[in-house]
Tab-separated table of C-alpha atoms in Angstrom:
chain	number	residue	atom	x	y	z
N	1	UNK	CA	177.445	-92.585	127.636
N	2	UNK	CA	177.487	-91.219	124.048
N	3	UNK	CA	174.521	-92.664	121.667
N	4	UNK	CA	176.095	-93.277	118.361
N	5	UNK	CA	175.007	-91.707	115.306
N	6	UNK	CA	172.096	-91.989	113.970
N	7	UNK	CA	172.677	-90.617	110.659
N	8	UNK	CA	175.726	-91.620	108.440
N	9	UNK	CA	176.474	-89.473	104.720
N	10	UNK	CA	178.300	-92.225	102.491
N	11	UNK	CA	180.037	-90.659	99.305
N	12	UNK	CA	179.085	-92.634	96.796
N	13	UNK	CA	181.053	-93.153	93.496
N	14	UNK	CA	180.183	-94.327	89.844
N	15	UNK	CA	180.800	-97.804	90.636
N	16	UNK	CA	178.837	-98.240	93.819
N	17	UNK	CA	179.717	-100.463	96.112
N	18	UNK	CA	182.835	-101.558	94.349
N	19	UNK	CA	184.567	-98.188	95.049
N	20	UNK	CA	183.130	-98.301	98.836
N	21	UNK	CA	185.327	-98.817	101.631
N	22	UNK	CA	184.241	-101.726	103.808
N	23	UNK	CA	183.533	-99.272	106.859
N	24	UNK	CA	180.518	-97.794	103.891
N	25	UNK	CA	179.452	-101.477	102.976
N	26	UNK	CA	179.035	-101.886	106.882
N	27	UNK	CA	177.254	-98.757	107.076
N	28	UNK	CA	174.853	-99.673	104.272
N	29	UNK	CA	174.051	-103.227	105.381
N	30	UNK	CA	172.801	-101.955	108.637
N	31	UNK	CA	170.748	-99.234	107.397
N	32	UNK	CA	167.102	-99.222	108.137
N	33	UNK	CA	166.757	-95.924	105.674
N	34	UNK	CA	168.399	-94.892	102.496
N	35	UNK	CA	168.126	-91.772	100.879
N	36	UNK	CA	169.290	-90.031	98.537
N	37	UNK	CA	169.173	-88.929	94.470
N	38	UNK	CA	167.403	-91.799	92.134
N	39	UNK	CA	170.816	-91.813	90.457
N	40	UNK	CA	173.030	-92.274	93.396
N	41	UNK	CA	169.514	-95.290	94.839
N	42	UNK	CA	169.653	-97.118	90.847
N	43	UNK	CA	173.592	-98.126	91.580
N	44	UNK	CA	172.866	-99.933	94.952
N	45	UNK	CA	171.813	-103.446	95.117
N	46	UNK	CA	168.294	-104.122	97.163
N	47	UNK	CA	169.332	-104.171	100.947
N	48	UNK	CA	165.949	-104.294	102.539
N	49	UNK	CA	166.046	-100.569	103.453
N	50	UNK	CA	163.297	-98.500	103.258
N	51	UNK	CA	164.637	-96.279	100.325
N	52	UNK	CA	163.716	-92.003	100.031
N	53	UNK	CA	164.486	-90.383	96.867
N	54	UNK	CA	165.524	-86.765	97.459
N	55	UNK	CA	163.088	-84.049	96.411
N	56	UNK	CA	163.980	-81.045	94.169
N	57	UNK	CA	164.681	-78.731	95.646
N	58	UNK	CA	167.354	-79.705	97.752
N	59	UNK	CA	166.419	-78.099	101.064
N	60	UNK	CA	163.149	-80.196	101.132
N	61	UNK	CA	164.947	-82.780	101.918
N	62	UNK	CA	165.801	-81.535	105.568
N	63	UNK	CA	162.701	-82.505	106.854
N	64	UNK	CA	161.977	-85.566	105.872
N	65	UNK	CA	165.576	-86.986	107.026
N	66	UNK	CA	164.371	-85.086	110.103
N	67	UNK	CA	161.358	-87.322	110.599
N	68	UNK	CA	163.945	-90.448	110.318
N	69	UNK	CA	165.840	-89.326	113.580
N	70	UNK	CA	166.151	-92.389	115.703
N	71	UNK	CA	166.314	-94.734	113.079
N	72	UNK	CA	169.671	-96.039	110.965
N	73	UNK	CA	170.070	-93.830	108.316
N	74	UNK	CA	172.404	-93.370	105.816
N	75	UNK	CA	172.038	-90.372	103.264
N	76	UNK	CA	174.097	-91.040	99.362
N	77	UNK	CA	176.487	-87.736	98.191
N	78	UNK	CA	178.576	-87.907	95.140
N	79	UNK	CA	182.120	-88.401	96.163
N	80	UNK	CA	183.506	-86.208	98.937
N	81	UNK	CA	179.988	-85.399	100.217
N	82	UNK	CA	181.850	-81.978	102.097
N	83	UNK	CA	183.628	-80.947	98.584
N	84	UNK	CA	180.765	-78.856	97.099
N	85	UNK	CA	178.742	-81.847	98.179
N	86	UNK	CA	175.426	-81.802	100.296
N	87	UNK	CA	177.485	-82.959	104.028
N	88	UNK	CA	177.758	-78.973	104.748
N	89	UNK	CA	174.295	-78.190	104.589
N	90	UNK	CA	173.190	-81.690	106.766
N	91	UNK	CA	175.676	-80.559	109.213
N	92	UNK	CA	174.378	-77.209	109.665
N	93	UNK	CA	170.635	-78.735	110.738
N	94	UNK	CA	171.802	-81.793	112.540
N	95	UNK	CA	174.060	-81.719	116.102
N	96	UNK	CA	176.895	-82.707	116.359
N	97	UNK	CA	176.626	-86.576	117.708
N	98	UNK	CA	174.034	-87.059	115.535
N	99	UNK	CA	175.506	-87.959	112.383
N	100	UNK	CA	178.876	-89.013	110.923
N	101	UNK	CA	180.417	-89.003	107.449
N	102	UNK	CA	182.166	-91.667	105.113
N	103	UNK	CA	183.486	-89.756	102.148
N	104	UNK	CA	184.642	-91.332	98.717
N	105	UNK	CA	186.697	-90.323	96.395
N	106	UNK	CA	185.974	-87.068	95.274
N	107	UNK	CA	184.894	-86.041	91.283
N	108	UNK	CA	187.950	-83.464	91.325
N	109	UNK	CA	190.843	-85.991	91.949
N	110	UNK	CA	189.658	-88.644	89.730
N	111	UNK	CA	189.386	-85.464	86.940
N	112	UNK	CA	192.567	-84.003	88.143
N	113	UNK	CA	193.904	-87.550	87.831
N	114	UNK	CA	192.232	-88.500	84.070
N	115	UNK	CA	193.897	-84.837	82.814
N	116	UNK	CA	197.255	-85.045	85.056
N	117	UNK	CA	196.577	-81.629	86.035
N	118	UNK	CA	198.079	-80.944	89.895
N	119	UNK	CA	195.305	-79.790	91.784
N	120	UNK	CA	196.863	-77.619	93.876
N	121	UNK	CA	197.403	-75.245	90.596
N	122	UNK	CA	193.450	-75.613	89.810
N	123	UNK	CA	190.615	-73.887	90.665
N	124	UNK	CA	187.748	-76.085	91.433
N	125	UNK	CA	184.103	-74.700	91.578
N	126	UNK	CA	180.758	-76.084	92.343
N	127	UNK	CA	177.972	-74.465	89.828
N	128	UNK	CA	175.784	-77.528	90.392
N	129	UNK	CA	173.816	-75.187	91.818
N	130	UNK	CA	175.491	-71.689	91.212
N	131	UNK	CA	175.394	-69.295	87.763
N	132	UNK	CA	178.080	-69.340	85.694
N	133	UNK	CA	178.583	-65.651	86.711
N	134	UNK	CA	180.936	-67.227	89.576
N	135	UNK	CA	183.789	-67.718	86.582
N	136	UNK	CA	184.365	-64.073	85.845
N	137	UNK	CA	186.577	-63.127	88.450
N	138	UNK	CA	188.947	-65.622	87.542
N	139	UNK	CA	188.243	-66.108	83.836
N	140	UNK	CA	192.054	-64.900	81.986
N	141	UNK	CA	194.227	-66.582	79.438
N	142	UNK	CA	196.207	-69.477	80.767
N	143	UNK	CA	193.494	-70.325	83.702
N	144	UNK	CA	193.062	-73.813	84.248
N	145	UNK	CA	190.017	-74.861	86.605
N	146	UNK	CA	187.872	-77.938	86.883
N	147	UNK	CA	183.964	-77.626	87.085
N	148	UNK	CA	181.148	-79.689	88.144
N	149	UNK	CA	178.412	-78.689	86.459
N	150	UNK	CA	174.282	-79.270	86.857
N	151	UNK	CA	173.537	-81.448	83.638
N	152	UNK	CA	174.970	-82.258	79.761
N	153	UNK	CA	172.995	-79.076	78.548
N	154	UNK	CA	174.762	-76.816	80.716
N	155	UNK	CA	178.330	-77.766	78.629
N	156	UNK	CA	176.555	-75.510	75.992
N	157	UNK	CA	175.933	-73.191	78.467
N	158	UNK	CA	179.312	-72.643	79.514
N	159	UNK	CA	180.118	-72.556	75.980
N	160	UNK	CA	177.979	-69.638	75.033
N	161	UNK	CA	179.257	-67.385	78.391
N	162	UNK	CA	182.984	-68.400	77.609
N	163	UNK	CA	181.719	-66.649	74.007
N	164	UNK	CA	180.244	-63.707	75.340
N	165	UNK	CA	183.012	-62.905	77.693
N	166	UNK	CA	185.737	-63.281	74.933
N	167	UNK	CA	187.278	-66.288	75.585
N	168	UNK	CA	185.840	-68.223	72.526
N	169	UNK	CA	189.238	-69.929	71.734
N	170	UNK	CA	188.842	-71.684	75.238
N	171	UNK	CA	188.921	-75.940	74.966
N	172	UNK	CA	186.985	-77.930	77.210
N	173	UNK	CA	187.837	-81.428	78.524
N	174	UNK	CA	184.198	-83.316	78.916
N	175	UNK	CA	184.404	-86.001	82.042
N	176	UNK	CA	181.043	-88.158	82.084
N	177	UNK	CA	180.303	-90.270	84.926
N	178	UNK	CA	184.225	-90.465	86.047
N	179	UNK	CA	185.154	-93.515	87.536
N	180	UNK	CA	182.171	-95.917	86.372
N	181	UNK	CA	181.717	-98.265	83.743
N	182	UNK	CA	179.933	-95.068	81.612
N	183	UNK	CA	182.898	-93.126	81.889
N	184	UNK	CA	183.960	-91.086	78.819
N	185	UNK	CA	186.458	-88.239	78.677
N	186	UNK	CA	187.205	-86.057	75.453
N	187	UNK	CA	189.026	-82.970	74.500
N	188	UNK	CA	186.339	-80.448	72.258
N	189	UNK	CA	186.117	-76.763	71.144
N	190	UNK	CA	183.131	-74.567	72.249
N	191	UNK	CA	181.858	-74.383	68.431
N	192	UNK	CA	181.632	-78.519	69.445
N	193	UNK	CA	180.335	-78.157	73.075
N	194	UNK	CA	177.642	-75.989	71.569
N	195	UNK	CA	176.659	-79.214	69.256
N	196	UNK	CA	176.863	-81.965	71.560
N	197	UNK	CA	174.914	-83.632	73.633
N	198	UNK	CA	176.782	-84.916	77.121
N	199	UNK	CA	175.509	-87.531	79.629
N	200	UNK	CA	175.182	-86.477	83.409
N	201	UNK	CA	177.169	-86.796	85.770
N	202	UNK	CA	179.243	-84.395	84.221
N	203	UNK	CA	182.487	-82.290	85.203
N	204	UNK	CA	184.562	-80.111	82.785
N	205	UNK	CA	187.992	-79.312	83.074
N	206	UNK	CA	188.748	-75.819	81.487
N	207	UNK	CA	191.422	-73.971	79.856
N	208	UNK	CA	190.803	-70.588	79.205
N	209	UNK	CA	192.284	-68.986	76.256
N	210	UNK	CA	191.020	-65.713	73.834
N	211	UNK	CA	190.913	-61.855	73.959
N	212	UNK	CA	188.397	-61.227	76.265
N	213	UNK	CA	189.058	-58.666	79.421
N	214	UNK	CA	190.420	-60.349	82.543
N	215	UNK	CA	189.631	-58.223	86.025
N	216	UNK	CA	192.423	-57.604	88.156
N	217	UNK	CA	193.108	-58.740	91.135
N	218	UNK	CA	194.219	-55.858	92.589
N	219	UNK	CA	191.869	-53.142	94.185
N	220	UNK	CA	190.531	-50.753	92.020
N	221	UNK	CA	189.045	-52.541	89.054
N	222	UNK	CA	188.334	-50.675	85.511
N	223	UNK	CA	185.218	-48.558	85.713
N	224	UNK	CA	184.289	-50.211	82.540
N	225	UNK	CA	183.467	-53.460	83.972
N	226	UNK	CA	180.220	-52.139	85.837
N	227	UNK	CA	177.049	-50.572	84.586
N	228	UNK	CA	177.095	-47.052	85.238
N	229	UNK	CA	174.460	-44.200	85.429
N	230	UNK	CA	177.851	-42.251	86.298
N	231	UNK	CA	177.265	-42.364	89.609
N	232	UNK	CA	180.439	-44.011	90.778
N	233	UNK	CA	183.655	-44.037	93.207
N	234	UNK	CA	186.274	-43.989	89.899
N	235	UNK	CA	189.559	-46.474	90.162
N	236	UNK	CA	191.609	-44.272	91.716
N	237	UNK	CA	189.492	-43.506	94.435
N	238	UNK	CA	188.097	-46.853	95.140
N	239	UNK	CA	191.553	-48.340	95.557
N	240	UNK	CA	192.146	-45.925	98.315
N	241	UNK	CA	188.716	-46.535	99.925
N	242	UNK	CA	189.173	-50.545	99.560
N	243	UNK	CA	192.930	-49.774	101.649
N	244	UNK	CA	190.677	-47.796	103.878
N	245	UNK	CA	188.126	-50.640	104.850
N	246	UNK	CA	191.033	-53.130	104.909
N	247	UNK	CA	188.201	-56.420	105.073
N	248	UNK	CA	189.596	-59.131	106.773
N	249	UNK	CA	188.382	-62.583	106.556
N	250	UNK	CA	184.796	-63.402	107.627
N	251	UNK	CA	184.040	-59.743	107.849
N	252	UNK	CA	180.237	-58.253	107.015
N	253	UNK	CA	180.546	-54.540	104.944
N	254	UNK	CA	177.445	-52.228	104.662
N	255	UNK	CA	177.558	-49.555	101.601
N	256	UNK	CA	175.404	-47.038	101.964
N	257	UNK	CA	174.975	-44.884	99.087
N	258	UNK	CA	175.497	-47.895	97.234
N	259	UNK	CA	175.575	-46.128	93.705
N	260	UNK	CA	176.727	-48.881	91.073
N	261	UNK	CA	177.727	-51.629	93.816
N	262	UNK	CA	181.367	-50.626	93.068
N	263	UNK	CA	182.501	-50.953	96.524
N	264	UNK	CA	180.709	-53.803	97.929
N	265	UNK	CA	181.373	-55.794	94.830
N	266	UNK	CA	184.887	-55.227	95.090
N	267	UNK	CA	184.579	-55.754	98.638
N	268	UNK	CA	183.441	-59.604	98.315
N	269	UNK	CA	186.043	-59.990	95.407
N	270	UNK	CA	188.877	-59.780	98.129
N	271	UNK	CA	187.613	-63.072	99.984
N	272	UNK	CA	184.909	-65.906	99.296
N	273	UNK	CA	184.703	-65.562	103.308
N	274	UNK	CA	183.238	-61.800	102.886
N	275	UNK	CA	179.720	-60.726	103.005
N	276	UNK	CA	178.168	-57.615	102.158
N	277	UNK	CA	175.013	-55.307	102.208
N	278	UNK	CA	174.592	-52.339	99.801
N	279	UNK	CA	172.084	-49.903	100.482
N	280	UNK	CA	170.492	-47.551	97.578
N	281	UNK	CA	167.511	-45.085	98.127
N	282	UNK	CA	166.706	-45.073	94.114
N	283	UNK	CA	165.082	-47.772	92.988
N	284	UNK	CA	166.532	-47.924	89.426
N	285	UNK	CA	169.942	-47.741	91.138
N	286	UNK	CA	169.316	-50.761	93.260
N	287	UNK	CA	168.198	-52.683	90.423
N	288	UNK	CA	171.637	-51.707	88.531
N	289	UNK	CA	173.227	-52.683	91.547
N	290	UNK	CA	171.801	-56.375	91.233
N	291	UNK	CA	172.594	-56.616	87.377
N	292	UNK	CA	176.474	-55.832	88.067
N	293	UNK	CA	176.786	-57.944	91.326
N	294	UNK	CA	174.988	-61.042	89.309
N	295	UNK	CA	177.360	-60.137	86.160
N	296	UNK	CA	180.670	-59.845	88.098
N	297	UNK	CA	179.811	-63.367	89.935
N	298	UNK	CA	179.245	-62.067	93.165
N	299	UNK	CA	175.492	-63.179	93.559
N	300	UNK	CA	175.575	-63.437	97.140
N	301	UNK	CA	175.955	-59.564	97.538
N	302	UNK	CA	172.632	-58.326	99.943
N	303	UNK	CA	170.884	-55.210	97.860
N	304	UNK	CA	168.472	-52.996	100.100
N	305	UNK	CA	166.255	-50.876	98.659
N	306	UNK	CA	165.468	-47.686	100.933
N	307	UNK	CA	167.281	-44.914	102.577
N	308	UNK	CA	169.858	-45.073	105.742
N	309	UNK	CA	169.677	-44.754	108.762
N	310	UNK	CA	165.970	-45.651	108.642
N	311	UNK	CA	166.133	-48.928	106.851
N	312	UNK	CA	169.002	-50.461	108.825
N	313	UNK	CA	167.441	-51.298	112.143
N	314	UNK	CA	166.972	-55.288	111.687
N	315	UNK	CA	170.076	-55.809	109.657
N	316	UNK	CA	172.693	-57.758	110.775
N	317	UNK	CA	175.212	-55.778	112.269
N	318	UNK	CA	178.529	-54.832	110.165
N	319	UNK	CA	181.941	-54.920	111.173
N	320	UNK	CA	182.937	-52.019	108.742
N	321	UNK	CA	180.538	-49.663	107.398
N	322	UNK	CA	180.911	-47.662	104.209
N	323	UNK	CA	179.154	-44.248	103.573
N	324	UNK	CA	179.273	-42.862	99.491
N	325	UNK	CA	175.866	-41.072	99.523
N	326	UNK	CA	173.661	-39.863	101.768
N	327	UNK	CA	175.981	-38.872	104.608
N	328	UNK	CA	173.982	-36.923	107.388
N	329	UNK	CA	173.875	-36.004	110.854
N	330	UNK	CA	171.305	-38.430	111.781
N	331	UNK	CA	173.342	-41.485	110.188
N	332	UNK	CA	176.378	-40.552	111.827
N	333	UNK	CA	174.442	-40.336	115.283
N	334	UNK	CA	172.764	-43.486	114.443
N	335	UNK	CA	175.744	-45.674	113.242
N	336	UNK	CA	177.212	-44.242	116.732
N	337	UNK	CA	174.182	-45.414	118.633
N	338	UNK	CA	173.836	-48.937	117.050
N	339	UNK	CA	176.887	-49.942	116.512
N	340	UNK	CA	179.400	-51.971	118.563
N	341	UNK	CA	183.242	-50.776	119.274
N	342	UNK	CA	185.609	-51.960	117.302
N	343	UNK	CA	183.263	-51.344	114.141
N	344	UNK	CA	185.242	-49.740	111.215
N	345	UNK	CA	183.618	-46.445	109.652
N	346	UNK	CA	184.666	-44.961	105.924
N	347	UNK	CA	182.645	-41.958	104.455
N	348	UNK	CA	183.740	-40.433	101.493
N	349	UNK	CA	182.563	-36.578	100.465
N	350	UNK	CA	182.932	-34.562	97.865
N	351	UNK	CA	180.735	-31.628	98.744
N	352	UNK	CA	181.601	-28.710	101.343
N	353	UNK	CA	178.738	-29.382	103.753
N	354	UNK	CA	179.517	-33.059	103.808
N	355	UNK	CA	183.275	-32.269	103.931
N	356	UNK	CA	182.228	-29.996	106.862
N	357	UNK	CA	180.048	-32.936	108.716
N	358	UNK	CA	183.304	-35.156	108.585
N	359	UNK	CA	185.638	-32.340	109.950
N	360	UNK	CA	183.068	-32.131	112.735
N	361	UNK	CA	182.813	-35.872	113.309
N	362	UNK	CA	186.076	-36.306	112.830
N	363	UNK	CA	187.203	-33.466	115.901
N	364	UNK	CA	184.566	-35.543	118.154
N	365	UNK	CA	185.675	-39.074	117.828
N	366	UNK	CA	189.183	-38.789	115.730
N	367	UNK	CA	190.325	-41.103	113.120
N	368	UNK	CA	191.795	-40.242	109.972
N	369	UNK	CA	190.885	-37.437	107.888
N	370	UNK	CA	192.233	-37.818	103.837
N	371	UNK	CA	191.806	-35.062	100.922
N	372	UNK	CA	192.085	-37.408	97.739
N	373	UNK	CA	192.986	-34.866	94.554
N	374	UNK	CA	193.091	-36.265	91.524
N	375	UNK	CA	193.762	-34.978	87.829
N	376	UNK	CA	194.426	-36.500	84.115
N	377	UNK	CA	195.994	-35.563	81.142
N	378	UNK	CA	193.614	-34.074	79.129
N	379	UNK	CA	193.429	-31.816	75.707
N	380	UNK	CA	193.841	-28.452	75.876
N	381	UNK	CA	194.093	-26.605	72.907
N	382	UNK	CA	196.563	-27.746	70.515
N	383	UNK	CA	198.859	-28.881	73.257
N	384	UNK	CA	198.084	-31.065	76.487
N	385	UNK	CA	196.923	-29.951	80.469
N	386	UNK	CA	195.747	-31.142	83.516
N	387	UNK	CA	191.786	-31.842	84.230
N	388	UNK	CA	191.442	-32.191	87.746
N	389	UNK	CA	188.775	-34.014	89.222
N	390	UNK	CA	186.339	-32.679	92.369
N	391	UNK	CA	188.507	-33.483	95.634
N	392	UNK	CA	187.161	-36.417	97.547
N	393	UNK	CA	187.866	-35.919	102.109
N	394	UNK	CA	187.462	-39.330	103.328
N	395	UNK	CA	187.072	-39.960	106.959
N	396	UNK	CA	188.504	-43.631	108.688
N	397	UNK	CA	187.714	-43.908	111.981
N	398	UNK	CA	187.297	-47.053	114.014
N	399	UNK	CA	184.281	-46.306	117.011
């Protein structure tokens, strides 16, 4: 026979146990432990529970609700505890069996509901706990997205990125402590978000409005948006090497050669499921390669400092590999070696020994061979020419 669960997450709302279904109430009345934020403790009544307040940070948490395993025990989330909420991260280090779930109503329908905004339109992000970097792949004129954000102070925050990106003609719609007897909601400018002082919890819904540069969503962003020693797959050419990795969802990309990150950023911009590794020999390269992942919003982006194929044994495996620098003989053995079938491989190569290596390569285990030549309008005289650029070969081959 199935025990039942020990451990219980309860969303909790503003107005404690009045918003609780009575399936929660049960729940709390019956719990030996409670645990959770002081917050989310101060708005229950004394039940005779041993109460935990949650330590900063978050993760050392785990195992103390560890040590309560066999005992009732419920642990407080805001709202929909599995929307951006802390019930992903229990599940992950408890079995399933173990625990169970009782989710309120969630911060981004009551805000959705307070600024009639359909939320299927709206993009809804977490930064809680993540930089404001996350916005810049979506931040254009007309977007409309609800955030919950860490604390009042980061409203001015937000304020001063929206400025630096140019989108200082942006309004924000400030939602303290939604559904509670604190709530508040106002309409303000970012000259007035920059002056104010905000109560937590707070969520903001945003409409984006100004001058500033959106990125496209297409493949191939503008060089311009990345730091740049010069060292970089241009537009053109990373379009056509983004069609030739073609990620699908939940897949893991290594760059090697990473240069500027161009390709592995890109990469993770296609999906939030995506994950990446970039690997640079040059140290000041894999530093730039950090500043423009962090700046484009796509923190999670793995930077290795060293040189392929000696640095990849211990990695976790890829299911598409991308080569832009240091193509060799050795890597190619090695990626052939170490690497499962069914594992995608894209080198590009501009030189004629490395244009040589993939002819080789290419004669031993086939794929696709590609000679990318490129040229722009350009002065020439008084009148106008073409300037072409050094032919890129690029070799697709699944192994």
């Amino acid at each position: 026979m199935t025990e039942a669960p020990w451990l219980t997450v309860v969303g909790l709302g503003e107005d404690g146990l009045d918003g609780l279904s009575p399936a929660s109430r049960q729940v709390l009345d019956r719990a030996e432990v409670i645990m959770g934020p002081p917050r989310h403790l101060s708005l229950l009544p004394e039940t005779g529970a041993e109460r935990v307040e949650w330590p900063v940070p978050f993760s050392e948490g785990i195992p103390i609700l560890t040590g309560f395993r066999g005992r009732h025990t419920v642990v407080l989330a805001s709202g929909d505890p599995f929307w951006f909420g802390a019930g992903s991260v229990i599940a992950r280090h408890f079995k399933a069996g173990e625990w169970t779930a009782l989710p309120g109503q969630s911060t981004f329908s009551l805000a959705a509901a307070r600024l009639a905004w359909p939320l299927e339109d709206i993009l809804t992000f977490g930064l809680h706990a993540a930089p404001l970097t996350r916005l810049r792949p979506h931040l254009a004129r007309g977007l409309r997205a609800i955030l919950l954000l860490r604390n009042g102070a980061a409203v001015a925050e937000l304020a001063t990125y929206l400025n630096e990106t140019g989108f200082a003609d942006s309004s924000l719609h400030i939602l303290e402590a939604l559904g509670g007897p604190r709530e508040r909601t106002q309409k303000i400018s970012l000259t007035e978000a920059l002056l104010g002082s905000f109560a937590h919890p707070i969520c903001v819904g945003l409409e984006v409005a100004g001058p500033g540069q959106a990125v496209p969503k297409a493949s191939g962003k503008p060089d311009e948006i990345f730091e740049t020693d010069g060292q970089i797959t241009k537009r053109p050419v990373r379009a056509l090497t983004l069609s030739a990795l073609a990620p699908h969802r939940g897949e893991h990309l290594w760059d090697i050669g990473g240069g500027t990150g161009s390709i592995s950023i890109e990469w993770l911009m296609s999906d939030p499921s995506l994950t990446a590794t970039s690997i640079e020999p040059l140290a000041e390269r894999a530093e730039r390669i950090r500043r423009n992942a962090d700046a484009l919003g796509q923190d999670r982006l793995e930077v290795i400092h060293g040189t392929a194929p000696e640095v990849l044994d211990g990695l976790a495996l890829p299911d598409v590999v991308f080569i832009g620098g240091g193509l060799s003989e050795a890597l190619l053995n090695w990626l052939r070696e170490h690497l499962p079938a069914g594992t995608r491989v894209v080198a590009n190569s501009v030189t004629l020994e490395s244009e040589a290596l993939l002819a080789l390569w290419q004669e031993k285990l086939g794929g696709e061979l590609l000679r990318i030549e490129l040229a722009q309008a350009a002065p020439l005289g008084p009148r106008r020419g073409w300037k072409s650029a050094y032919p890129v070969v690029q070799w697709s081959v699944t192994l």
